[in-house]
Amino acid sequence: MTDSSVRIDGNAVRLPGGATVRFVRTLRLPETGTHPLPPGLGEFPVRRVAEFGDRVPEEWRARGGVMLPVYLREAMWLSFAGTAEPAALQVGVGKVCAVSGRPWSDRLSRDPQNYLVLPRQPWLDGINSGTGTVRQFVAVPLGLGATVEGQVTGEEVFGGVQLQDFPLNAAALDRWREEERRMAALPAPAPPGAAPGGAYGAPTATGAPGGAFGAAMPMGAPPPAPGAQFGAPAAAGAPRRRSAPAMGLGVGGTMRQEVYGDERPLSDWAEHPAGRVFVHLVTPPEWRRITGEEPPPSPVDRDAYTRAGLPWYDYFDQDAEDLAPTAPLQDVKPVGDWIGDDHEPWQDPAPHQVKPLGDPPGAPVEDGDW
């Protein structure tokens, strides 16, 4: 019998339709210019909401799902490494589709396309807002109007991230598996050279995407904290809050990344989702209060990373077609328009730093009403 539960495996969220999603810490880009893909700096820890009873707000318990800690204006990307069979993954930011800019839907659509095709799409760093580019996911509190949700819908109700996946239907999956068996029977070509280690989006020996810097700066070794943090710990003797500040995703800088169009007919996919999960974003002080765990250190300073000569990435798939951006997402403004620009002068990476890339454990996560 197929398990229909969403599971946490380490820090990976595994949906029953075949999608595997990791949330990866990264450098926040300037809000002007277009940049290569920033590196992965380790995974965000992920925990089940149901484990923490009345330490989480009632509306979180009602929505179920998982939570992770994130700092004000911290950037993240979503890695899909570990996805084996094809899956159509919907990604919502405050229940606004990060691909189409349309409201969240329980059905797949192609006009415009409202999902990613895995494993063809190796990662997603932000909303699909330009030809061959995305705007970086950046965490901000609800209530300012800075989130994608606030700008597209005019209100901020949900926040967080929503994931929902669809497998291939039985006939299409049988065809895909047969093609995989046929390809596996062919002689393997000789490799042209050593495969690059620690590639963007590829798990390293420790399981953390991003490789080089993630290994050099583990999550348990705090770097210097650049700038103020949202939601500083309460002063001694202050009463504890019983509801966590709500966080959502706005947008930051622009980077070169394609969101690939689906080459299969829509009829190849199942009509109904196999699994879904609501991902709550928690401020670090609230994470400490709720879980009793220390949150990850503050984000690493961008200039320090560049000065260290560590890699950035440029990914290109010549056989895939980039999805055109939609009007709702093209018009989203960066978070700096609401909370100011705290960037130090930006130091671009040197050309040699930009690396081209190509061509069931744990208890089930409880879903809820959202």
Short mmCIF file of C-alpha atoms in Angstrom, two decimals:
data_model
loop_
_atom_site.label_atom_id
_atom_site.label_comp_id
_atom_site.label_asym_id
_atom_site.label_seq_id
_atom_site.Cartn_x
_atom_site.Cartn_y
_atom_site.Cartn_z
CA MET A 1 0.00 0.00 0.00
CA THR A 2 1.37 3.43 -0.94
CA ASP A 3 2.01 5.82 1.96
CA SER A 4 -0.11 8.94 1.42
CA SER A 5 1.51 10.97 4.21
CA VAL A 6 3.88 13.92 3.96
CA ARG A 7 7.07 13.04 5.86
CA ILE A 8 10.16 14.84 7.15
CA ASP A 9 13.42 13.06 6.34
CA GLY A 10 16.19 15.01 8.05
CA ASN A 11 15.37 18.52 6.80
CA ALA A 12 13.76 17.29 3.58
CA VAL A 13 9.99 17.42 3.16
CA ARG A 14 8.87 14.37 1.16
CA LEU A 15 5.43 14.55 -0.44
CA PRO A 16 3.67 11.32 -1.44
CA GLY A 17 3.41 12.37 -5.10
CA GLY A 18 7.19 11.98 -5.44
CA ALA A 19 8.47 15.52 -4.74
CA THR A 20 11.29 16.13 -2.26
CA VAL A 21 11.83 19.73 -1.10
CA ARG A 22 14.61 21.23 1.01
CA PHE A 23 14.71 24.87 2.13
CA VAL A 24 18.21 26.28 1.71
CA ARG A 25 19.76 29.35 3.30
CA THR A 26 21.56 31.67 0.93
CA LEU A 27 23.04 35.12 0.36
CA ARG A 28 20.61 37.97 -0.18
CA LEU A 29 21.24 39.80 -3.44
CA PRO A 30 21.06 43.55 -4.12
CA GLU A 31 17.68 44.68 -5.41
CA THR A 32 19.24 46.20 -8.54
CA GLY A 33 21.01 44.42 -11.36
CA THR A 34 20.89 40.76 -12.44
CA HIS A 35 23.12 38.24 -10.73
CA PRO A 36 24.31 34.62 -10.99
CA LEU A 37 22.79 32.03 -8.67
CA PRO A 38 23.91 32.50 -5.05
CA PRO A 39 25.30 29.53 -3.13
CA GLY A 40 23.61 27.28 -0.60
CA LEU A 41 24.70 27.92 2.99
CA GLY A 42 23.06 24.94 4.66
CA GLU A 43 19.50 23.79 5.12
CA PHE A 44 16.85 25.35 7.31
CA PRO A 45 15.79 22.94 10.07
CA VAL A 46 12.19 21.75 9.64
CA ARG A 47 9.86 20.49 12.40
CA ARG A 48 6.27 19.23 12.51
CA VAL A 49 3.78 21.75 13.92
CA ALA A 50 1.83 18.95 15.64
CA GLU A 51 4.79 18.15 17.91
CA PHE A 52 4.47 21.40 19.85
CA GLY A 53 0.86 21.51 21.01
CA ASP A 54 -0.24 24.82 22.54
CA ARG A 55 3.21 26.37 22.09
CA VAL A 56 2.18 27.28 18.52
CA PRO A 57 -0.74 29.59 17.60
CA GLU A 58 -4.14 27.99 17.20
CA GLU A 59 -4.32 28.92 13.51
CA TRP A 60 -1.04 27.07 12.92
CA ARG A 61 -2.44 23.94 14.53
CA ALA A 62 -5.54 24.28 12.36
CA ARG A 63 -3.40 24.49 9.19
CA GLY A 64 -1.05 21.69 10.26
CA GLY A 65 2.15 21.20 8.32
CA VAL A 66 5.71 22.11 9.26
CA MET A 67 7.69 25.15 10.38
CA LEU A 68 11.18 26.55 9.95
CA PRO A 69 13.08 29.53 11.45
CA VAL A 70 14.01 32.50 9.28
CA TYR A 71 15.44 35.96 9.98
CA LEU A 72 13.99 39.24 8.74
CA ARG A 73 15.16 39.76 5.13
CA GLU A 74 16.86 36.38 5.02
CA ALA A 75 16.86 34.80 1.57
CA MET A 76 16.12 31.18 0.74
CA TRP A 77 15.81 28.85 -2.20
CA LEU A 78 14.00 25.54 -2.67
CA SER A 79 16.03 22.49 -3.68
CA PHE A 80 14.34 19.49 -5.29
CA ALA A 81 17.32 17.10 -5.12
CA GLY A 82 16.14 13.61 -4.20
CA THR A 83 13.03 13.67 -6.39
CA ALA A 84 13.12 10.42 -8.36
CA GLU A 85 9.92 9.98 -10.38
CA PRO A 86 8.28 12.88 -12.26
CA ALA A 87 6.08 15.18 -10.21
CA ALA A 88 4.22 18.42 -10.88
CA LEU A 89 4.89 20.65 -7.87
CA GLN A 90 2.85 23.74 -7.02
CA VAL A 91 4.64 26.35 -4.89
CA GLY A 92 2.58 29.02 -3.16
CA VAL A 93 3.79 32.10 -1.27
CA GLY A 94 0.90 33.22 0.90
CA LYS A 95 -1.33 31.10 -1.38
CA VAL A 96 -0.21 33.01 -4.48
CA CYS A 97 1.36 30.74 -7.10
CA ALA A 98 5.10 31.53 -7.39
CA VAL A 99 5.04 30.45 -11.07
CA SER A 100 1.86 32.04 -12.45
CA GLY A 101 0.99 34.75 -9.91
CA ARG A 102 -2.56 33.41 -9.78
CA PRO A 103 -4.49 32.39 -6.63
CA TRP A 104 -3.77 28.97 -5.15
CA SER A 105 -5.59 26.15 -6.94
CA ASP A 106 -6.18 22.46 -6.30
CA ARG A 107 -5.86 21.76 -10.02
CA LEU A 108 -3.00 22.00 -12.49
CA SER A 109 -3.27 24.62 -15.22
CA ARG A 110 -1.33 25.35 -18.40
CA ASP A 111 -2.70 28.77 -19.29
CA PRO A 112 -0.70 29.99 -17.50
CA GLN A 113 1.29 27.05 -16.14
CA ASN A 114 0.94 26.98 -12.35
CA TYR A 115 3.49 24.30 -11.40
CA LEU A 116 7.08 23.16 -11.72
CA VAL A 117 8.10 19.91 -13.41
CA LEU A 118 10.37 17.76 -11.24
CA PRO A 119 13.06 16.55 -11.45
CA ARG A 120 13.62 18.70 -14.60
CA GLN A 121 13.46 21.84 -12.43
CA PRO A 122 16.36 21.34 -9.98
CA TRP A 123 15.53 24.32 -7.72
CA LEU A 124 13.56 27.53 -7.40
CA ASP A 125 15.11 30.70 -5.95
CA GLY A 126 12.17 33.07 -6.28
CA ILE A 127 9.06 34.11 -8.17
CA ASN A 128 8.93 33.86 -11.96
CA SER A 129 9.03 37.58 -12.75
CA GLY A 130 11.13 38.07 -15.88
CA THR A 131 12.33 36.35 -19.04
CA GLY A 132 15.00 33.89 -17.91
CA THR A 133 15.08 35.42 -14.42
CA VAL A 134 13.45 35.15 -11.00
CA ARG A 135 13.19 37.56 -8.03
CA GLN A 136 14.75 36.11 -4.89
CA PHE A 137 12.58 34.82 -2.02
CA VAL A 138 13.12 37.11 1.01
CA ALA A 139 11.39 36.77 4.41
CA VAL A 140 9.39 39.71 5.79
CA PRO A 141 6.71 40.07 8.49
CA LEU A 142 3.06 40.26 7.52
CA GLY A 143 1.33 43.58 7.98
CA LEU A 144 3.64 45.82 5.96
CA GLY A 145 2.27 44.92 2.54
CA ALA A 146 5.76 43.82 1.42
CA THR A 147 4.95 40.16 0.75
CA VAL A 148 4.04 38.77 -2.66
CA GLU A 149 0.67 37.88 -1.12
CA GLY A 150 0.05 41.46 0.01
CA GLN A 151 1.02 43.01 -3.32
CA VAL A 152 -0.90 40.59 -5.52
CA THR A 153 -4.07 40.11 -3.44
CA GLY A 154 -4.19 43.36 -1.47
CA GLU A 155 -4.25 41.55 1.90
CA GLU A 156 -1.94 39.40 4.03
CA VAL A 157 -3.78 36.45 5.53
CA PHE A 158 -1.73 33.28 5.12
CA GLY A 159 1.99 34.00 4.83
CA GLY A 160 4.37 31.03 4.75
CA VAL A 161 4.91 28.66 1.84
CA GLN A 162 2.49 26.10 0.42
CA LEU A 163 3.52 22.95 -1.46
CA GLN A 164 1.30 20.53 -3.37
CA ASP A 165 2.32 17.81 -5.82
CA PHE A 166 0.73 15.66 -8.50
CA PRO A 167 2.22 12.38 -9.81
CA LEU A 168 1.86 11.09 -13.35
CA ASN A 169 -1.31 9.11 -13.90
CA ALA A 170 -0.99 5.33 -14.08
CA ALA A 171 -0.65 5.07 -17.88
CA ALA A 172 1.88 7.90 -18.16
CA LEU A 173 3.89 6.54 -15.24
CA ASP A 174 4.05 3.09 -16.84
CA ARG A 175 5.36 4.65 -20.06
CA TRP A 176 7.95 6.67 -18.15
CA ARG A 177 9.17 3.63 -16.20
CA GLU A 178 9.47 1.58 -19.37
CA GLU A 179 11.56 4.31 -20.98
CA GLU A 180 13.75 4.45 -17.87
CA ARG A 181 14.31 0.69 -18.06
CA ARG A 182 15.19 0.94 -21.74
CA MET A 183 17.66 3.74 -21.12
CA ALA A 184 19.22 1.88 -18.19
CA ALA A 185 19.91 -1.10 -20.45
CA LEU A 186 22.01 1.03 -22.83
CA PRO A 187 25.81 1.15 -22.31
CA ALA A 188 26.81 4.11 -20.16
CA PRO A 189 28.93 6.72 -22.00
CA ALA A 190 32.41 7.41 -20.69
CA PRO A 191 32.42 10.53 -18.49
CA PRO A 192 34.11 13.54 -20.11
CA GLY A 193 35.85 14.41 -16.84
CA ALA A 194 35.46 14.47 -13.10
CA ALA A 195 32.03 15.61 -11.97
CA PRO A 196 32.08 18.86 -10.00
CA GLY A 197 31.53 18.32 -6.29
CA GLY A 198 29.21 20.30 -4.08
CA ALA A 199 27.22 21.66 -7.02
CA TYR A 200 24.39 24.14 -6.56
CA GLY A 201 21.39 22.19 -5.43
CA ALA A 202 23.28 18.90 -5.16
CA PRO A 203 23.59 17.31 -1.71
CA THR A 204 27.13 17.11 -0.36
CA ALA A 205 28.45 14.31 1.81
CA THR A 206 26.68 15.91 4.78
CA GLY A 207 23.41 16.16 2.85
CA ALA A 208 23.53 19.96 2.75
CA PRO A 209 23.12 21.53 -0.70
CA GLY A 210 25.60 24.12 -1.80
CA GLY A 211 28.80 22.30 -0.98
CA ALA A 212 31.80 24.54 -0.51
CA PHE A 213 30.60 27.23 1.86
CA GLY A 214 28.07 25.02 3.61
CA ALA A 215 30.95 22.74 4.63
CA ALA A 216 33.30 25.58 5.54
CA MET A 217 30.67 27.41 7.62
CA PRO A 218 28.47 24.77 9.30
CA MET A 219 25.16 25.87 10.74
CA GLY A 220 26.48 25.42 14.27
CA ALA A 221 29.37 27.88 13.80
CA PRO A 222 27.86 31.38 13.84
CA PRO A 223 29.40 33.99 11.54
CA PRO A 224 29.26 37.66 12.51
CA ALA A 225 25.68 38.94 12.52
CA PRO A 226 25.24 41.61 9.82
CA GLY A 227 22.60 44.10 10.89
CA ALA A 228 19.62 44.03 13.18
CA GLN A 229 17.30 41.03 13.47
CA PHE A 230 13.52 41.15 13.49
CA GLY A 231 11.91 40.04 16.72
CA ALA A 232 14.82 40.37 19.18
CA PRO A 233 14.48 38.31 22.39
CA ALA A 234 12.28 39.89 25.04
CA ALA A 235 13.93 41.60 28.00
CA ALA A 236 14.28 39.65 31.24
CA GLY A 237 11.01 39.48 33.11
CA ALA A 238 8.91 40.45 30.09
CA PRO A 239 5.77 38.35 29.58
CA ARG A 240 6.00 35.62 26.96
CA ARG A 241 4.06 36.01 23.75
CA ARG A 242 1.68 33.14 23.09
CA SER A 243 1.32 33.81 19.38
CA ALA A 244 4.24 33.90 16.95
CA PRO A 245 4.74 36.89 14.62
CA ALA A 246 3.52 35.89 11.18
CA MET A 247 6.10 35.84 8.39
CA GLY A 248 5.76 35.61 4.62
CA LEU A 249 7.90 35.91 1.50
CA GLY A 250 8.56 39.08 -0.43
CA VAL A 251 11.12 39.49 -3.19
CA GLY A 252 14.68 40.73 -3.38
CA GLY A 253 17.25 40.81 -6.15
CA THR A 254 17.01 39.40 -9.66
CA MET A 255 19.03 36.37 -10.76
CA ARG A 256 19.42 34.35 -13.93
CA GLN A 257 17.21 31.29 -13.60
CA GLU A 258 14.69 29.73 -15.94
CA VAL A 259 11.36 28.26 -14.88
CA TYR A 260 10.80 25.44 -17.33
CA GLY A 261 7.64 24.80 -19.29
CA ASP A 262 6.05 21.36 -19.19
CA GLU A 263 6.67 19.24 -22.30
CA ARG A 264 4.03 16.65 -21.37
CA PRO A 265 0.32 17.03 -22.13
CA LEU A 266 -1.64 18.10 -19.07
CA SER A 267 -3.61 14.85 -19.34
CA ASP A 268 -0.47 12.89 -18.29
CA TRP A 269 -0.80 14.18 -14.73
CA ALA A 270 -3.16 12.91 -12.04
CA GLU A 271 -6.32 14.97 -11.65
CA HIS A 272 -5.94 15.36 -7.90
CA PRO A 273 -2.90 16.12 -5.72
CA ALA A 274 -1.18 13.28 -3.92
CA GLY A 275 -0.03 15.43 -1.02
CA ARG A 276 0.25 18.98 0.25
CA VAL A 277 1.86 20.78 3.17
CA PHE A 278 1.73 24.26 4.72
CA VAL A 279 5.18 25.60 5.69
CA HIS A 280 5.06 28.19 8.50
CA LEU A 281 7.92 30.71 8.78
CA VAL A 282 9.00 31.39 12.37
CA THR A 283 11.19 34.20 13.74
CA PRO A 284 14.33 32.88 15.49
CA PRO A 285 13.24 34.00 19.01
CA GLU A 286 9.90 32.24 18.55
CA TRP A 287 11.64 29.14 17.20
CA ARG A 288 13.71 29.02 20.39
CA ARG A 289 10.61 29.47 22.57
CA ILE A 290 8.50 26.90 20.70
CA THR A 291 11.07 24.17 20.09
CA GLY A 292 13.69 24.77 22.79
CA GLU A 293 16.30 24.58 20.01
CA GLU A 294 18.78 27.21 18.96
CA PRO A 295 17.97 28.68 15.54
CA PRO A 296 20.65 28.78 12.84
CA PRO A 297 23.13 31.68 13.00
CA SER A 298 22.42 34.94 11.23
CA PRO A 299 22.90 34.95 7.44
CA VAL A 300 26.49 35.13 6.22
CA ASP A 301 27.70 38.51 4.97
CA ARG A 302 27.79 38.58 1.15
CA ASP A 303 31.05 40.49 0.81
CA ALA A 304 32.82 38.06 3.13
CA TYR A 305 31.67 35.18 0.98
CA THR A 306 32.86 36.85 -2.23
CA ARG A 307 36.20 37.85 -0.71
CA ALA A 308 36.76 34.21 0.23
CA GLY A 309 36.66 33.33 -3.49
CA LEU A 310 33.89 30.76 -3.08
CA PRO A 311 31.63 29.82 -6.01
CA TRP A 312 28.45 31.21 -7.53
CA TYR A 313 26.53 29.26 -10.18
CA ASP A 314 25.00 29.55 -13.63
CA TYR A 315 22.62 26.76 -14.71
CA PHE A 316 21.44 26.19 -18.27
CA ASP A 317 19.32 23.44 -19.84
CA GLN A 318 19.44 23.83 -23.62
CA ASP A 319 16.53 21.44 -24.22
CA ALA A 320 14.07 23.17 -21.87
CA GLU A 321 11.81 26.13 -22.63
CA ASP A 322 11.58 28.99 -20.16
CA LEU A 323 8.09 30.03 -19.04
CA ALA A 324 7.12 33.61 -19.83
CA PRO A 325 6.46 35.73 -16.72
CA THR A 326 2.91 36.77 -15.86
CA ALA A 327 1.76 40.32 -15.13
CA PRO A 328 0.96 39.85 -11.40
CA LEU A 329 4.51 38.73 -10.61
CA GLN A 330 6.27 41.19 -12.92
CA ASP A 331 4.78 44.06 -10.90
CA VAL A 332 5.86 42.85 -7.43
CA LYS A 333 8.18 45.38 -5.75
CA PRO A 334 11.23 44.40 -3.65
CA VAL A 335 11.07 44.40 0.15
CA GLY A 336 13.48 47.36 0.31
CA ASP A 337 10.65 49.59 -0.87
CA TRP A 338 8.94 48.93 2.49
CA ILE A 339 11.72 48.49 5.03
CA GLY A 340 14.65 50.35 3.50
CA ASP A 341 17.92 49.26 1.97
CA ASP A 342 20.56 48.03 4.40
CA HIS A 343 23.05 46.80 1.79
CA GLU A 344 26.72 47.62 2.03
CA PRO A 345 28.36 48.43 -1.32
CA TRP A 346 28.04 45.28 -3.42
CA GLN A 347 31.15 43.41 -4.55
CA ASP A 348 30.45 41.35 -7.67
CA PRO A 349 31.99 37.88 -7.83
CA ALA A 350 34.97 37.52 -10.17
CA PRO A 351 34.23 35.67 -13.44
CA HIS A 352 36.18 32.60 -12.31
CA GLN A 353 33.92 32.26 -9.26
CA VAL A 354 30.77 31.65 -11.36
CA LYS A 355 30.58 27.90 -12.02
CA PRO A 356 28.45 26.63 -14.94
CA LEU A 357 26.13 23.73 -14.15
CA GLY A 358 24.23 21.79 -16.77
CA ASP A 359 22.94 19.86 -18.48
CA PRO A 360 10.18 7.34 4.78
CA PRO A 361 11.43 7.96 8.21
CA GLY A 362 9.75 10.13 10.82
CA ALA A 363 6.13 10.60 11.81
CA PRO A 364 3.70 11.84 9.15
CA VAL A 365 3.07 15.57 8.86
CA GLU A 366 -0.50 16.53 9.65
CA ASP A 367 -2.42 18.58 7.10
CA GLY A 368 -5.13 21.02 8.07
CA ASP A 369 -7.59 23.60 6.80
CA TRP A 370 -5.97 26.31 4.63
#
